[in-house]
Each structure stands twice: as structure tokens, then as C-alpha cells.
Amino acid sequence: MEAKRRIRSRPLSRALLGMALATAAAFAHAGNQLYEPLAASVRAALHSAVSDMRAPELLIVDPLERTRWLGEMSRRLEQRIPDRAYREDLLVSVHYEATRAGLDPQLVLGLVEVESAFRKYAVSSAGARGFMQVMPFWTKLIGQPDDNLFNLRTNLRYGCTILRHYLDIERGDLYRALGRYNGSLGKPEYPNMVRTAWERRWAYQPMKFASDDGRTHRN
């Protein structure tokens, strides 16, 4: 009798899994990067970038400012991610990966909001995965085929590396780089959505500190 119960439960589990994936897909904003052949030197550089496995840290020099940034961003994200430890792990990872790639961490938070609504297992209709909606072809192109794009660190590392790559291609033009990231180059909707999320919900002004000569500087 117990064996029959277990057998009957399997189709239900698959059905629930399918419903969960469908729900995640409904919230994803189709991060549909397009496959483009890369020069060997570019592939090598991108591979090196996504292979970095150092533990993330807040790359902010002043300890008070580190605490302030994490506390402020955590407060803003609390409604979406109630678990404090997981929320702070995500924020530290975003800050580390964005800074390492030469991106504004607040911009990346805006992009994550638009792409996945901060849903780790979001899947777009095109098959893009995770927080930053990374297309699976990137794992074979610049990483390892078995890299898990639902892993928090892996997804953020890939996403930030890809956006940095597009910014380099577009010579710093964020509007066009975001269009490439979403597979909608030349269309204003996606870049405008990311910029709006960035400016309205994630903008952040660092504290000013007095220097020894009486002038002020930002951390």
C-alpha cells in the first residue's frame, strides 16, 4: 500500500514542478541574448572572467559605508526576499560581481528586477535562466557545459561578464549594450525599463567623508 502511494505521488510531483517552472517563466522578462561567434582572444578573456571562484565581498573601502550600503539595499529588497541571510548573500554577490566587471551594482540590481523579479529559478520563453536571465549557450561558449545557471554566484558572474562584454562592443553605450543583453537592440522598451528600475528603486548616494585637508571625497 505504501509503495502504491509513492508511485501515485510521482506524477503529482512532476505536475507541481511543471507549474513552478511555468510560474517562474511568467515572471521572467525574456533575457534573450543572441549567439554570436567570438574571436579566440575574446572567448579566452570571457572564460577567465566567468572562472573566478573567489568568495564575494563588498568592495567598499570604508567599513561604515559597507554597512550602510548593505543595510539600505537589504531594506529595499526585504519584501521580495524575506530571508535576511539569503538576501544579504545575494546583495554581496551582486556588488562583488558588478564591481569586478566594472558595472554599477545598482544598475545590476535594476536589471535583475526587470529580468527575473529576483526569482532565482525564473525561466524565459526563450530558455534564459536565473536572476540575470542568462542564455544556456554561454556555458559552452565561454564557460563549462555543466555550469549551473541557477546557482546564485554562477548566474551573476555570467550575467555581469556578458553585460560588460556588450558594453565593450558598444564602446560604453549603455542603451545599446542593454538592448544586446535583452536581444532587442535598437528598441527602447527594455533599456528604459532597466534605467527606470535603477533610478527609481536602486539609486544610491554614497556618504561624503571629510579628508585631512578639509575637503570632502566619496568612498
PDB file of C-alpha atoms in Angstrom, residues 21-214:
ATOM      1  CA  LEU A  21       8.611  26.380 -13.826  1.00  0.00           C
ATOM      2  CA  ALA A  22       5.668  27.865 -15.712  1.00  0.00           C
ATOM      3  CA  THR A  23       5.119  30.368 -12.915  1.00  0.00           C
ATOM      4  CA  ALA A  24       8.803  31.300 -12.948  1.00  0.00           C
ATOM      5  CA  ALA A  25       8.679  31.761 -16.723  1.00  0.00           C
ATOM      6  CA  ALA A  26       5.703  34.074 -16.421  1.00  0.00           C
ATOM      7  CA  PHE A  27       7.747  36.461 -14.291  1.00  0.00           C
ATOM      8  CA  ALA A  28      10.871  36.412 -16.476  1.00  0.00           C
ATOM      9  CA  HIS A  29      11.321  39.265 -18.926  1.00  0.00           C
ATOM     10  CA  ALA A  30      12.979  37.141 -21.645  1.00  0.00           C
ATOM     11  CA  GLY A  31      16.682  37.831 -21.256  1.00  0.00           C
ATOM     12  CA  ASN A  32      17.306  36.643 -24.797  1.00  0.00           C
ATOM     13  CA  GLN A  33      20.977  37.225 -25.601  1.00  0.00           C
ATOM     14  CA  LEU A  34      21.734  36.183 -29.173  1.00  0.00           C
ATOM     15  CA  TYR A  35      24.528  33.810 -30.112  1.00  0.00           C
ATOM     16  CA  GLU A  36      27.381  35.498 -31.945  1.00  0.00           C
ATOM     17  CA  PRO A  37      30.747  33.935 -32.857  1.00  0.00           C
ATOM     18  CA  LEU A  38      33.580  35.322 -30.723  1.00  0.00           C
ATOM     19  CA  ALA A  39      37.243  35.780 -31.538  1.00  0.00           C
ATOM     20  CA  ALA A  40      39.504  33.354 -29.689  1.00  0.00           C
ATOM     21  CA  SER A  41      41.045  36.154 -27.624  1.00  0.00           C
ATOM     22  CA  VAL A  42      37.605  37.394 -26.566  1.00  0.00           C
ATOM     23  CA  ARG A  43      36.466  33.897 -25.633  1.00  0.00           C
ATOM     24  CA  ALA A  44      39.628  33.407 -23.566  1.00  0.00           C
ATOM     25  CA  ALA A  45      39.093  36.687 -21.711  1.00  0.00           C
ATOM     26  CA  LEU A  46      35.430  35.918 -21.017  1.00  0.00           C
ATOM     27  CA  HIS A  47      36.273  32.385 -19.943  1.00  0.00           C
ATOM     28  CA  SER A  48      38.797  33.764 -17.458  1.00  0.00           C
ATOM     29  CA  ALA A  49      36.184  36.184 -16.113  1.00  0.00           C
ATOM     30  CA  VAL A  50      33.499  33.552 -15.515  1.00  0.00           C
ATOM     31  CA  SER A  51      36.001  31.126 -13.981  1.00  0.00           C
ATOM     32  CA  ASP A  52      36.718  33.374 -10.991  1.00  0.00           C
ATOM     33  CA  MET A  53      35.583  31.472  -7.900  1.00  0.00           C
ATOM     34  CA  ARG A  54      36.838  33.779  -5.143  1.00  0.00           C
ATOM     35  CA  ALA A  55      34.439  34.352  -2.265  1.00  0.00           C
ATOM     36  CA  PRO A  56      32.396  37.517  -2.841  1.00  0.00           C
ATOM     37  CA  GLU A  57      32.861  40.557  -0.648  1.00  0.00           C
ATOM     38  CA  LEU A  58      31.627  44.133  -0.585  1.00  0.00           C
ATOM     39  CA  LEU A  59      34.342  46.031  -2.417  1.00  0.00           C
ATOM     40  CA  ILE A  60      33.752  49.246  -0.454  1.00  0.00           C
ATOM     41  CA  VAL A  61      36.766  50.642   1.378  1.00  0.00           C
ATOM     42  CA  ASP A  62      35.108  52.355   4.330  1.00  0.00           C
ATOM     43  CA  PRO A  63      33.524  49.899   6.838  1.00  0.00           C
ATOM     44  CA  LEU A  64      30.737  52.322   7.770  1.00  0.00           C
ATOM     45  CA  GLU A  65      29.831  52.758   4.127  1.00  0.00           C
ATOM     46  CA  ARG A  66      29.841  48.972   3.624  1.00  0.00           C
ATOM     47  CA  THR A  67      27.362  48.596   6.471  1.00  0.00           C
ATOM     48  CA  ARG A  68      25.245  51.475   5.193  1.00  0.00           C
ATOM     49  CA  TRP A  69      25.060  50.153   1.619  1.00  0.00           C
ATOM     50  CA  LEU A  70      24.169  46.626   2.675  1.00  0.00           C
ATOM     51  CA  GLY A  71      21.565  47.820   5.171  1.00  0.00           C
ATOM     52  CA  GLU A  72      19.902  50.175   2.699  1.00  0.00           C
ATOM     53  CA  MET A  73      19.798  47.668  -0.173  1.00  0.00           C
ATOM     54  CA  SER A  74      18.618  44.920   2.179  1.00  0.00           C
ATOM     55  CA  ARG A  75      15.740  47.105   3.347  1.00  0.00           C
ATOM     56  CA  ARG A  76      14.654  47.741  -0.244  1.00  0.00           C
ATOM     57  CA  LEU A  77      14.822  44.050  -1.141  1.00  0.00           C
ATOM     58  CA  GLU A  78      13.207  42.692   2.018  1.00  0.00           C
ATOM     59  CA  GLN A  79       9.677  42.485   0.616  1.00  0.00           C
ATOM     60  CA  ARG A  80      10.842  40.378  -2.316  1.00  0.00           C
ATOM     61  CA  ILE A  81      13.288  38.190  -0.353  1.00  0.00           C
ATOM     62  CA  PRO A  82      12.261  37.853   3.338  1.00  0.00           C
ATOM     63  CA  ASP A  83      15.183  35.587   4.313  1.00  0.00           C
ATOM     64  CA  ARG A  84      17.806  38.018   5.591  1.00  0.00           C
ATOM     65  CA  ALA A  85      20.840  35.735   5.246  1.00  0.00           C
ATOM     66  CA  TYR A  86      19.954  34.784   1.671  1.00  0.00           C
ATOM     67  CA  ARG A  87      19.084  38.397   0.816  1.00  0.00           C
ATOM     68  CA  GLU A  88      22.421  39.686   2.053  1.00  0.00           C
ATOM     69  CA  ASP A  89      24.300  36.880   0.297  1.00  0.00           C
ATOM     70  CA  LEU A  90      22.619  37.921  -2.953  1.00  0.00           C
ATOM     71  CA  LEU A  91      23.422  41.612  -2.414  1.00  0.00           C
ATOM     72  CA  VAL A  92      27.068  40.984  -1.552  1.00  0.00           C
ATOM     73  CA  SER A  93      27.393  38.752  -4.622  1.00  0.00           C
ATOM     74  CA  VAL A  94      25.742  41.364  -6.865  1.00  0.00           C
ATOM     75  CA  HIS A  95      28.059  44.073  -5.567  1.00  0.00           C
ATOM     76  CA  TYR A  96      31.155  41.914  -5.960  1.00  0.00           C
ATOM     77  CA  GLU A  97      30.395  40.618  -9.452  1.00  0.00           C
ATOM     78  CA  ALA A  98      29.215  44.015 -10.726  1.00  0.00           C
ATOM     79  CA  THR A  99      32.224  45.875  -9.332  1.00  0.00           C
ATOM     80  CA  ARG A 100      34.633  43.257 -10.629  1.00  0.00           C
ATOM     81  CA  ALA A 101      33.113  43.687 -14.103  1.00  0.00           C
ATOM     82  CA  GLY A 102      33.263  47.470 -13.900  1.00  0.00           C
ATOM     83  CA  LEU A 103      29.498  47.884 -13.570  1.00  0.00           C
ATOM     84  CA  ASP A 104      27.381  49.914 -11.156  1.00  0.00           C
ATOM     85  CA  PRO A 105      25.905  47.421  -8.633  1.00  0.00           C
ATOM     86  CA  GLN A 106      22.680  49.450  -8.534  1.00  0.00           C
ATOM     87  CA  LEU A 107      22.362  49.129 -12.315  1.00  0.00           C
ATOM     88  CA  VAL A 108      22.704  45.354 -11.978  1.00  0.00           C
ATOM     89  CA  LEU A 109      20.004  45.302  -9.287  1.00  0.00           C
ATOM     90  CA  GLY A 110      17.706  47.189 -11.670  1.00  0.00           C
ATOM     91  CA  LEU A 111      18.477  44.693 -14.428  1.00  0.00           C
ATOM     92  CA  VAL A 112      17.787  41.727 -12.144  1.00  0.00           C
ATOM     93  CA  GLU A 113      14.460  43.271 -11.136  1.00  0.00           C
ATOM     94  CA  VAL A 114      13.386  43.664 -14.761  1.00  0.00           C
ATOM     95  CA  GLU A 115      14.755  40.346 -15.986  1.00  0.00           C
ATOM     96  CA  SER A 116      13.584  37.971 -13.251  1.00  0.00           C
ATOM     97  CA  ALA A 117      11.881  39.972 -10.474  1.00  0.00           C
ATOM     98  CA  PHE A 118      14.597  38.488  -8.198  1.00  0.00           C
ATOM     99  CA  ARG A 119      13.380  34.928  -8.822  1.00  0.00           C
ATOM    100  CA  LYS A 120      16.291  32.513  -8.751  1.00  0.00           C
ATOM    101  CA  TYR A 121      14.589  29.859 -10.889  1.00  0.00           C
ATOM    102  CA  ALA A 122      12.978  32.169 -13.441  1.00  0.00           C
ATOM    103  CA  VAL A 123      12.998  30.766 -16.981  1.00  0.00           C
ATOM    104  CA  SER A 124      12.051  32.857 -20.010  1.00  0.00           C
ATOM    105  CA  SER A 125      10.146  31.609 -23.033  1.00  0.00           C
ATOM    106  CA  ALA A 126      13.482  31.648 -24.873  1.00  0.00           C
ATOM    107  CA  GLY A 127      15.112  29.463 -22.216  1.00  0.00           C
ATOM    108  CA  ALA A 128      17.142  32.124 -20.380  1.00  0.00           C
ATOM    109  CA  ARG A 129      17.736  31.235 -16.746  1.00  0.00           C
ATOM    110  CA  GLY A 130      18.072  32.650 -13.288  1.00  0.00           C
ATOM    111  CA  PHE A 131      18.412  36.088 -11.759  1.00  0.00           C
ATOM    112  CA  MET A 132      20.063  37.714 -14.787  1.00  0.00           C
ATOM    113  CA  GLN A 133      18.356  35.513 -17.385  1.00  0.00           C
ATOM    114  CA  VAL A 134      21.470  34.068 -18.971  1.00  0.00           C
ATOM    115  CA  MET A 135      21.041  32.012 -22.136  1.00  0.00           C
ATOM    116  CA  PRO A 136      22.433  28.452 -21.798  1.00  0.00           C
ATOM    117  CA  PHE A 137      24.640  28.681 -24.905  1.00  0.00           C
ATOM    118  CA  TRP A 138      27.041  30.888 -22.917  1.00  0.00           C
ATOM    119  CA  THR A 139      28.154  27.970 -20.733  1.00  0.00           C
ATOM    120  CA  LYS A 140      29.560  26.152 -23.759  1.00  0.00           C
ATOM    121  CA  LEU A 141      30.849  29.324 -25.400  1.00  0.00           C
ATOM    122  CA  ILE A 142      32.820  30.840 -22.526  1.00  0.00           C
ATOM    123  CA  GLY A 143      32.464  28.549 -19.510  1.00  0.00           C
ATOM    124  CA  GLN A 144      31.929  24.884 -18.761  1.00  0.00           C
ATOM    125  CA  PRO A 145      28.960  22.935 -20.191  1.00  0.00           C
ATOM    126  CA  ASP A 146      27.975  21.750 -16.700  1.00  0.00           C
ATOM    127  CA  ASP A 147      27.942  25.247 -15.143  1.00  0.00           C
ATOM    128  CA  ASN A 148      24.646  25.652 -13.286  1.00  0.00           C
ATOM    129  CA  LEU A 149      22.950  28.916 -14.299  1.00  0.00           C
ATOM    130  CA  PHE A 150      20.506  28.566 -11.413  1.00  0.00           C
ATOM    131  CA  ASN A 151      23.394  28.865  -8.966  1.00  0.00           C
ATOM    132  CA  LEU A 152      23.388  32.368  -7.474  1.00  0.00           C
ATOM    133  CA  ARG A 153      27.092  33.164  -7.919  1.00  0.00           C
ATOM    134  CA  THR A 154      27.385  31.475 -11.303  1.00  0.00           C
ATOM    135  CA  ASN A 155      24.394  33.324 -12.734  1.00  0.00           C
ATOM    136  CA  LEU A 156      25.553  36.723 -11.520  1.00  0.00           C
ATOM    137  CA  ARG A 157      29.109  36.114 -12.696  1.00  0.00           C
ATOM    138  CA  TYR A 158      27.935  35.182 -16.181  1.00  0.00           C
ATOM    139  CA  GLY A 159      25.386  38.000 -16.363  1.00  0.00           C
ATOM    140  CA  CYS A 160      27.816  40.724 -15.321  1.00  0.00           C
ATOM    141  CA  THR A 161      30.540  39.370 -17.616  1.00  0.00           C
ATOM    142  CA  ILE A 162      28.134  39.321 -20.577  1.00  0.00           C
ATOM    143  CA  LEU A 163      26.867  42.863 -19.932  1.00  0.00           C
ATOM    144  CA  ARG A 164      30.469  44.091 -19.633  1.00  0.00           C
ATOM    145  CA  HIS A 165      31.234  42.391 -22.959  1.00  0.00           C
ATOM    146  CA  TYR A 166      28.312  44.148 -24.627  1.00  0.00           C
ATOM    147  CA  LEU A 167      29.367  47.487 -23.149  1.00  0.00           C
ATOM    148  CA  ASP A 168      32.840  46.989 -24.595  1.00  0.00           C
ATOM    149  CA  ILE A 169      31.381  46.137 -28.007  1.00  0.00           C
ATOM    150  CA  GLU A 170      29.229  49.280 -27.877  1.00  0.00           C
ATOM    151  CA  ARG A 171      32.079  51.459 -26.567  1.00  0.00           C
ATOM    152  CA  GLY A 172      30.314  52.287 -23.330  1.00  0.00           C
ATOM    153  CA  ASP A 173      26.873  52.967 -24.816  1.00  0.00           C
ATOM    154  CA  LEU A 174      24.631  51.554 -22.078  1.00  0.00           C
ATOM    155  CA  TYR A 175      21.432  51.924 -24.118  1.00  0.00           C
ATOM    156  CA  ARG A 176      22.773  49.709 -26.910  1.00  0.00           C
ATOM    157  CA  ALA A 177      24.510  47.305 -24.509  1.00  0.00           C
ATOM    158  CA  LEU A 178      21.242  46.692 -22.662  1.00  0.00           C
ATOM    159  CA  GLY A 179      19.495  46.145 -25.975  1.00  0.00           C
ATOM    160  CA  ARG A 180      22.053  43.483 -26.857  1.00  0.00           C
ATOM    161  CA  TYR A 181      21.683  41.896 -23.431  1.00  0.00           C
ATOM    162  CA  ASN A 182      17.948  41.503 -23.947  1.00  0.00           C
ATOM    163  CA  GLY A 183      18.144  40.613 -27.645  1.00  0.00           C
ATOM    164  CA  SER A 184      16.217  43.773 -28.538  1.00  0.00           C
ATOM    165  CA  LEU A 185      18.970  46.023 -29.905  1.00  0.00           C
ATOM    166  CA  GLY A 186      17.563  49.301 -31.219  1.00  0.00           C
ATOM    167  CA  LYS A 187      14.265  49.082 -29.340  1.00  0.00           C
ATOM    168  CA  PRO A 188      13.756  51.476 -26.404  1.00  0.00           C
ATOM    169  CA  GLU A 189      11.421  49.479 -24.150  1.00  0.00           C
ATOM    170  CA  TYR A 190      13.927  47.266 -22.362  1.00  0.00           C
ATOM    171  CA  PRO A 191      16.725  49.815 -21.776  1.00  0.00           C
ATOM    172  CA  ASN A 192      14.122  52.269 -20.497  1.00  0.00           C
ATOM    173  CA  MET A 193      12.667  49.679 -18.103  1.00  0.00           C
ATOM    174  CA  VAL A 194      16.085  48.884 -16.647  1.00  0.00           C
ATOM    175  CA  ARG A 195      17.015  52.542 -16.305  1.00  0.00           C
ATOM    176  CA  THR A 196      13.693  53.316 -14.615  1.00  0.00           C
ATOM    177  CA  ALA A 197      14.131  50.466 -12.105  1.00  0.00           C
ATOM    178  CA  TRP A 198      17.738  51.541 -11.482  1.00  0.00           C
ATOM    179  CA  GLU A 199      16.911  55.199 -10.871  1.00  0.00           C
ATOM    180  CA  ARG A 200      13.609  54.830  -9.007  1.00  0.00           C
ATOM    181  CA  ARG A 201      14.251  51.851  -6.765  1.00  0.00           C
ATOM    182  CA  TRP A 202      18.008  51.225  -6.554  1.00  0.00           C
ATOM    183  CA  ALA A 203      19.707  54.627  -6.863  1.00  0.00           C
ATOM    184  CA  TYR A 204      22.164  55.174  -4.035  1.00  0.00           C
ATOM    185  CA  GLN A 205      24.204  58.164  -2.898  1.00  0.00           C
ATOM    186  CA  PRO A 206      27.414  57.246  -1.017  1.00  0.00           C
ATOM    187  CA  MET A 207      28.275  59.177   2.116  1.00  0.00           C
ATOM    188  CA  LYS A 208      30.801  62.006   1.929  1.00  0.00           C
ATOM    189  CA  PHE A 209      33.795  61.876   4.227  1.00  0.00           C
ATOM    190  CA  ALA A 210      35.978  64.765   5.376  1.00  0.00           C
ATOM    191  CA  SER A 211      39.601  64.423   4.329  1.00  0.00           C
ATOM    192  CA  ASP A 212      42.556  65.687   6.335  1.00  0.00           C
ATOM    193  CA  ASP A 213      42.790  68.931   4.353  1.00  0.00           C
ATOM    194  CA  GLY A 214      39.149  69.819   4.991  1.00  0.00           C
TER     195      GLY A 214
END
